[in-house]
Coordinates of C-alpha atoms in Angstrom, one line a residue:
M9 CA -17.6 7.1 -10.3
I10 CA -17.7 4.1 -12.8
A11 CA -17.4 6.0 -15.9
L12 CA -14.5 7.9 -14.5
I13 CA -12.8 4.3 -13.9
E14 CA -13.8 2.9 -17.3
D15 CA -12.5 6.2 -19.0
I16 CA -9.0 6.0 -17.3
I17 CA -8.5 2.6 -18.3
K18 CA -9.6 3.0 -21.6
N19 CA -7.5 6.0 -22.1
F20 CA -4.4 5.1 -20.0
G21 CA -4.4 1.3 -19.7
G22 CA -2.0 0.4 -16.9
R23 CA -0.1 3.3 -14.8
A24 CA 3.1 2.3 -13.5
A25 CA 4.9 4.4 -11.1
G26 CA 6.3 6.9 -12.6
S27 CA 5.6 6.4 -16.3
R28 CA 4.1 8.7 -18.9
E29 CA 0.7 7.0 -18.1
E30 CA 0.8 8.1 -14.7
Y31 CA 1.4 11.5 -15.4
K32 CA -1.4 11.5 -17.9
A33 CA -3.7 9.7 -15.8
Q34 CA -3.2 12.4 -13.1
K35 CA -3.7 15.1 -15.5
F36 CA -7.0 13.9 -16.9
Y37 CA -8.3 13.6 -12.9
L38 CA -7.5 16.9 -12.5
D39 CA -9.3 18.0 -15.7
Y40 CA -12.2 16.0 -14.6
L41 CA -12.4 17.7 -11.2
S42 CA -11.7 21.6 -12.4
S43 CA -14.9 22.4 -13.2
M44 CA -16.3 21.3 -9.5
A45 CA -13.1 22.3 -7.4
D46 CA -12.4 25.9 -6.3
A47 CA -8.5 24.8 -6.9
T48 CA -6.7 22.2 -8.4
Q49 CA -2.8 21.2 -8.7
L50 CA -0.5 18.7 -9.8
I51 CA 2.3 18.2 -7.7
E52 CA 5.6 16.8 -8.9
F53 CA 7.6 15.0 -6.4
K54 CA 11.2 12.9 -6.5
A55 CA 11.5 9.6 -4.6
A56 CA 13.7 6.3 -5.4
L57 CA 10.6 4.6 -7.2
K58 CA 13.3 1.9 -7.8
G59 CA 14.1 1.7 -4.0
K60 CA 11.5 -1.1 -2.9
F61 CA 11.5 -3.8 -5.2
G62 CA 15.0 -2.8 -6.7
S63 CA 16.4 -4.3 -3.3
I64 CA 14.7 -7.5 -3.4
P65 CA 18.1 -9.0 -6.0
I66 CA 20.4 -7.4 -2.9
F67 CA 18.4 -9.5 -0.5
S68 CA 18.3 -12.8 -2.3
T69 CA 21.9 -12.8 -3.5
I70 CA 23.0 -12.7 0.1
L71 CA 20.4 -15.3 1.0
F72 CA 21.8 -17.8 -1.5
L73 CA 25.5 -16.6 -1.0
N74 CA 25.3 -17.5 2.5
F75 CA 24.5 -21.2 1.8
F76 CA 28.0 -21.2 0.2
L77 CA 29.6 -19.4 3.2
F78 CA 28.4 -22.2 5.5
W79 CA 30.8 -24.4 4.1
M80 CA 33.6 -22.2 4.2
D81 CA 33.1 -19.8 7.5
L82 CA 29.9 -20.2 9.7
K83 CA 30.5 -16.8 11.7
I84 CA 30.9 -14.9 8.3
A85 CA 27.5 -16.6 7.3
V86 CA 25.8 -15.8 10.4
L87 CA 26.9 -12.1 10.5
L88 CA 25.9 -11.6 7.0
S89 CA 22.7 -12.8 7.3
F90 CA 21.6 -10.7 10.6
I91 CA 22.6 -8.1 8.1
N92 CA 20.5 -9.3 5.5
A93 CA 17.7 -10.0 7.7
I94 CA 17.9 -6.7 9.7
F95 CA 17.8 -4.3 6.4
F96 CA 15.3 -6.7 4.9
I97 CA 12.9 -5.9 7.7
G98 CA 13.7 -2.2 8.2
H99 CA 13.7 -1.1 4.4
F100 CA 11.0 -3.7 2.6
V101 CA 8.8 -5.2 5.4
T102 CA 8.2 -2.2 7.6
Y103 CA 8.5 0.4 4.7
Q104 CA 11.2 2.5 6.4
N105 CA 13.1 3.0 3.0
W106 CA 16.4 2.9 4.8
L107 CA 18.0 1.6 1.1
D108 CA 16.4 4.4 -0.6
V109 CA 19.6 6.3 -0.7
F110 CA 21.3 3.9 -3.0
F111 CA 18.6 4.1 -5.9
T112 CA 18.3 7.4 -8.5
K113 CA 15.3 9.7 -7.8
K114 CA 12.8 9.6 -10.4
S115 CA 9.7 12.2 -10.7
S116 CA 5.9 11.2 -10.1
W117 CA 3.1 13.3 -9.4
N118 CA 0.1 13.6 -6.9
A119 CA -3.1 15.4 -8.0
E120 CA -4.6 17.6 -5.6
A121 CA -8.6 18.7 -5.9
K122 CA -10.1 21.8 -3.3
L123 CA -13.1 23.1 -2.2
E124 CA -13.2 25.5 0.6
G125 CA -15.9 25.8 3.1
A126 CA -18.8 28.3 2.5
L127 CA -18.1 29.9 5.9
S128 CA -14.3 29.0 6.8
N129 CA -11.7 26.8 6.1
K130 CA -11.3 25.8 10.0
H131 CA -11.1 22.3 9.5
C132 CA -9.7 19.9 6.5
V133 CA -10.9 16.3 5.4
I134 CA -9.1 14.9 3.0
V135 CA -10.1 11.7 1.0
C136 CA -7.7 9.9 -1.1
G137 CA -6.6 7.1 -3.2
H138 CA -3.7 6.1 -5.4
M139 CA -3.4 6.1 -9.6
D140 CA -0.5 3.9 -10.2
C141 CA -1.2 0.4 -10.5
V142 CA 1.3 -2.7 -10.6
Y143 CA 3.2 -5.4 -13.1
E144 CA 1.3 -8.4 -12.1
F145 CA 2.4 -10.4 -9.6
K146 CA 2.5 -13.6 -11.8
W147 CA 2.9 -16.5 -9.3
W148 CA -0.2 -14.9 -7.2
Y149 CA -2.2 -15.2 -10.9
R150 CA -0.7 -18.5 -12.0
L151 CA -0.8 -20.4 -8.6
K152 CA -3.6 -18.5 -6.7
A153 CA -3.8 -19.0 -3.0
F154 CA -0.5 -21.0 -3.6
G155 CA 1.6 -18.7 -4.9
F156 CA 0.7 -16.1 -2.0
I157 CA 2.3 -19.0 0.4
L158 CA 5.5 -19.0 -1.7
T159 CA 5.6 -15.3 -1.5
L160 CA 5.3 -15.3 2.2
L161 CA 8.0 -17.6 2.7
G162 CA 10.3 -16.8 0.3
S163 CA 10.0 -13.5 2.4
T164 CA 10.5 -15.2 5.5
V165 CA 13.5 -17.3 4.6
I166 CA 15.7 -14.1 4.6
I167 CA 14.8 -13.7 8.1
L168 CA 15.0 -17.4 9.3
Q169 CA 18.3 -18.0 7.7
A170 CA 19.9 -16.1 10.2
I171 CA 18.3 -17.8 13.2
I172 CA 18.9 -21.1 12.1
F173 CA 22.5 -20.5 11.0
A174 CA 22.9 -18.7 14.3
S175 CA 21.4 -21.3 16.1
I176 CA 23.1 -24.3 14.4
L177 CA 26.7 -22.3 15.4
I178 CA 25.5 -22.1 19.3
I179 CA 24.9 -25.8 19.3
E180 CA 27.8 -26.9 17.2
P181 CA 30.4 -24.6 17.1
D182 CA 32.8 -27.0 15.5
S183 CA 33.0 -27.3 12.1
K184 CA 33.2 -30.7 11.9
D185 CA 29.6 -31.4 13.9
Y186 CA 27.8 -28.8 12.3
Q187 CA 28.4 -29.7 9.0
S188 CA 27.4 -33.6 9.6
G189 CA 24.2 -35.0 11.4
V190 CA 21.1 -33.1 12.7
S191 CA 22.6 -29.8 11.6
L192 CA 23.3 -30.9 8.1
I193 CA 19.7 -32.3 7.8
V194 CA 18.3 -28.7 9.1
Y195 CA 20.8 -27.4 6.5
L196 CA 19.6 -29.3 3.6
V197 CA 15.8 -29.1 4.5
F198 CA 16.3 -25.4 4.7
S199 CA 18.0 -24.9 1.5
V200 CA 15.3 -26.4 -0.3
L201 CA 12.9 -24.3 1.2
S202 CA 14.8 -21.0 0.2
F203 CA 14.3 -21.7 -3.5
S204 CA 10.9 -20.2 -2.5
N205 CA 12.6 -16.9 -2.6
L206 CA 12.7 -17.4 -6.5
C207 CA 8.7 -16.4 -6.3
V208 CA 9.8 -13.1 -4.7
L209 CA 13.0 -12.4 -6.8
D210 CA 10.8 -13.2 -10.2
M211 CA 7.8 -11.8 -8.8
H212 CA 6.6 -9.6 -11.7
G213 CA 5.8 -10.6 -14.9
K214 CA 5.4 -8.2 -18.3
K215 CA 1.6 -7.7 -17.9
M216 CA 0.5 -4.3 -16.4
V217 CA -2.6 -5.0 -14.6
D218 CA -5.8 -2.5 -14.9
G219 CA -6.0 -1.3 -11.2
A220 CA -9.8 -0.8 -11.6
I221 CA -10.0 -2.3 -7.8
D222 CA -6.7 -1.3 -6.5
N223 CA -7.0 1.9 -6.5
L224 CA -9.1 3.6 -9.1
S225 CA -11.8 2.8 -6.6
G226 CA -10.3 5.1 -4.3
V227 CA -9.8 7.9 -6.4
A228 CA -13.2 7.7 -8.0
I229 CA -14.9 7.8 -4.6
A230 CA -12.8 10.9 -3.9
A231 CA -14.1 12.2 -7.3
G232 CA -17.5 11.5 -6.5
L233 CA -17.2 13.1 -3.2
L234 CA -16.0 16.2 -4.6
E235 CA -18.7 16.6 -7.0
Y236 CA -21.3 15.9 -4.5
F237 CA -19.7 18.7 -2.1
S238 CA -19.2 21.0 -4.8
K239 CA -23.5 20.9 -5.0
H240 CA -23.8 21.0 -1.3
R241 CA -21.4 22.9 0.3
L242 CA -19.6 22.2 3.7
K243 CA -19.7 25.4 6.2
N244 CA -16.6 24.9 8.0
I245 CA -14.9 22.0 6.3
E246 CA -12.2 22.4 3.4
F247 CA -12.6 19.6 1.4
R248 CA -9.6 17.9 -0.9
A249 CA -9.8 14.8 -2.8
V250 CA -6.2 13.5 -3.5
S251 CA -4.9 11.0 -5.9
F252 CA -1.4 9.9 -5.1
G253 CA 1.4 8.5 -7.7
S254 CA 4.0 5.8 -6.9
E255 CA 1.9 3.9 -4.1
E256 CA 2.7 0.7 -5.2
V257 CA 6.5 0.8 -4.9
G258 CA 6.4 1.7 -1.0
L259 CA 3.9 4.7 -0.3
K260 CA 6.1 7.3 -2.3
G261 CA 3.2 9.6 -3.4
S262 CA 1.5 9.8 -0.1
N263 CA 5.0 10.0 1.8
A264 CA 5.7 13.3 0.3
Y265 CA 2.3 14.6 0.5
A266 CA 2.2 13.9 4.1
A267 CA 5.3 15.7 4.8
L268 CA 3.9 18.6 3.0
L269 CA 0.7 18.2 4.9
K270 CA 2.5 18.5 8.0
T271 CA 3.7 22.1 7.3
Q272 CA 0.1 23.2 6.4
I273 CA -2.1 21.8 9.8
A274 CA -1.1 24.5 11.7
S275 CA -3.3 26.9 9.9
Y276 CA -6.2 24.6 10.5
E277 CA -8.0 23.9 13.9
S278 CA -8.4 20.0 12.8
C279 CA -7.0 17.7 9.9
L280 CA -8.5 14.5 9.1
V281 CA -7.1 12.2 6.2
L282 CA -9.7 9.2 5.0
N283 CA -7.5 6.7 2.9
V284 CA -9.6 4.5 0.5
D285 CA -7.9 1.5 -0.9
T286 CA -9.0 -1.6 -3.4
I287 CA -12.7 -1.3 -2.9
K288 CA -14.1 -4.4 -4.9
S289 CA -16.9 -5.7 -3.1
S290 CA -19.7 -4.0 -0.6
K291 CA -19.4 -7.4 1.5
T292 CA -15.9 -6.9 2.5
L293 CA -15.7 -3.4 3.8
N294 CA -13.3 -3.1 6.4
I295 CA -12.2 -0.4 8.6
L296 CA -8.4 -0.4 9.4
S297 CA -7.3 -0.7 12.9
A298 CA -3.6 -1.8 12.2
E299 CA -1.3 -2.6 9.5
T300 CA 1.5 -5.5 10.8
N301 CA 3.9 -4.8 8.4
P302 CA 4.7 -0.9 8.9
L303 CA 3.4 -1.5 12.6
T304 CA 0.8 1.3 11.8
F305 CA -2.1 1.4 14.4
Y306 CA -5.1 3.6 13.7
N307 CA -7.0 5.8 16.2
K308 CA -9.9 4.0 18.2
A309 CA -11.7 7.0 18.8
L310 CA -11.5 7.7 15.0
I311 CA -13.0 4.1 13.9
L312 CA -15.9 4.3 16.6
E313 CA -16.9 7.8 14.8
L314 CA -16.5 5.7 11.4
I315 CA -18.6 2.9 12.6
D316 CA -21.2 5.2 13.6
S317 CA -21.7 6.4 10.1
F318 CA -21.3 2.8 8.5
E319 CA -24.6 1.8 11.3
A320 CA -26.5 5.2 10.2
K321 CA -26.4 3.9 6.7
K322 CA -26.6 0.7 7.2
V323 CA -24.1 -0.5 5.3
P324 CA -21.9 -3.8 6.6
Y325 CA -18.4 -3.5 7.7
A326 CA -16.0 -5.1 9.5
V327 CA -13.0 -3.4 11.6
N328 CA -10.0 -5.8 10.7
S329 CA -6.0 -5.3 10.5
I330 CA -4.2 -6.4 7.2
G331 CA -1.1 -8.7 8.1
M332 CA 0.9 -8.1 4.6
G333 CA 1.7 -5.1 2.8
A334 CA 0.6 -1.4 3.7
T335 CA -1.7 1.3 2.7
D336 CA -1.3 5.0 2.2
G337 CA -2.8 5.6 5.6
T338 CA 0.8 4.7 7.0
S339 CA 2.4 7.9 5.8
F340 CA -0.1 10.1 7.5
S341 CA 0.2 7.9 10.6
R342 CA 3.8 8.3 10.7
Q343 CA 3.5 12.0 10.3
G344 CA 1.2 12.2 13.5
I345 CA -1.6 13.3 11.3
P346 CA -5.3 11.9 12.3
V347 CA -6.0 9.2 9.6
L348 CA -8.3 6.3 9.1
S349 CA -8.1 3.7 6.4
I350 CA -10.7 2.0 4.5
I351 CA -10.5 -1.3 2.5
G352 CA -12.9 -3.5 0.5
I353 CA -11.3 -7.0 0.1
D354 CA -11.4 -10.1 2.5
T355 CA -8.5 -9.1 4.8
K356 CA -8.7 -12.7 6.2
R357 CA -7.4 -15.1 2.6
P358 CA -5.9 -13.9 -0.2
D359 CA -8.1 -12.4 -2.9
A360 CA -7.5 -13.4 -6.8
S361 CA -7.9 -10.1 -8.2
Y362 CA -5.0 -8.5 -5.6
H363 CA -2.2 -7.5 -8.2
T364 CA -3.1 -9.8 -10.9
R365 CA -4.9 -9.2 -14.3
L366 CA -8.2 -10.1 -12.8
D367 CA -8.0 -6.5 -10.9
N368 CA -10.3 -5.1 -14.2
F369 CA -13.4 -3.3 -14.5
D370 CA -15.4 -6.5 -14.6
N371 CA -14.7 -7.7 -11.3
L372 CA -15.6 -4.3 -9.6
D373 CA -18.9 -4.2 -7.7
P374 CA -20.4 -0.4 -8.3
K375 CA -22.4 -0.7 -5.3
A376 CA -19.4 -1.1 -3.0
L377 CA -18.3 2.5 -4.3
E378 CA -21.7 3.8 -4.2
D379 CA -22.1 2.6 -0.7
L380 CA -18.7 3.7 0.4
K381 CA -19.2 6.9 -0.8
N382 CA -22.4 7.8 0.8
V383 CA -21.0 6.5 4.5
I384 CA -17.9 8.6 3.8
Q385 CA -20.3 11.5 2.9
Y386 CA -22.2 11.5 6.4
Y387 CA -19.5 10.9 8.5
I388 CA -18.2 14.2 6.8
E389 CA -21.5 16.0 6.9
S390 CA -21.8 14.8 10.4
K391 CA -18.4 16.6 11.4
D392 CA -19.2 19.9 9.6
K393 CA -22.5 20.0 11.7
A394 CA -20.7 19.4 14.7
Y395 CA -18.2 22.1 13.9
S396 CA -21.3 24.2 13.3
G397 CA -22.8 23.7 16.2

């Protein structure tokens, strides 16, 4: 698994969504798995790859425009700020991609390798990660935890503007009142805080991160499991190792794959997806219970099953939610497909390697990959025995 990560970074470097490097890396991944798998395929899809981060200039422009409209017509500023906040929450925060229709669709690729069950393919288990990585979130690298705070504040001010401006209008409907006194002080303080939005507007640097942790760790674990099951065939489970493209720009690859899988699951008695993302340390392995931004909540019964496997293999774990961002597990949850998502960084505080140049091979703990691979292997084999029984 470690050698695969090294080879991908060495041969292709950073792999931006929809880039030639992403395409070549996905082809390389399939070539690597082809001798072990019964079938492989590179699945092209088209999506608005610029839709998520390309929308930020729109939201930021309206945010700052409203500070000028405050003096001209507060009612218009309130209306526009509410529209801005609603679309920001719907499109950006909750990953609903409302504004994607205004962006050009471009190609990206998912890579899939399959192993058939020795007796039947009545059940399907998919272990997946994503191949692409990001241009560095430069303020997170330069300012560390303070950069995370500024980014969070810079996003929140878009929503707060609607609340604050509406409150001023309600309390002081006369323009002579709201342009002086307490309302003016609130306006001035909030206008200063709004400059934190520049950290969101100017989020990305020019440097591509290696993405060794986020998320070559996930695709490597999927590959390691496929290699194991090619030698120790499951009886009644079709196993798939899948690498998504374009996760970092709004879960585009998993959205496309989940929609495709939805049309296939009727042919199986059961189908389960295990999404693996950002496995950095064996001390911070987390089974996700929820993802706050996209309002994703994971099945408690499935979580308990996975907990049994962690405890059987004596691997430390925690069950936690994440408060910022989303994983590919969300795409399957929204399609009603049973899914679990596992991440391997601290969910309580910002990790210095997340979306920065520190996401490299040197900061990756090989033991974390091996531990999680063994847990998932045990989990899948336990299911296969139950199906056979």
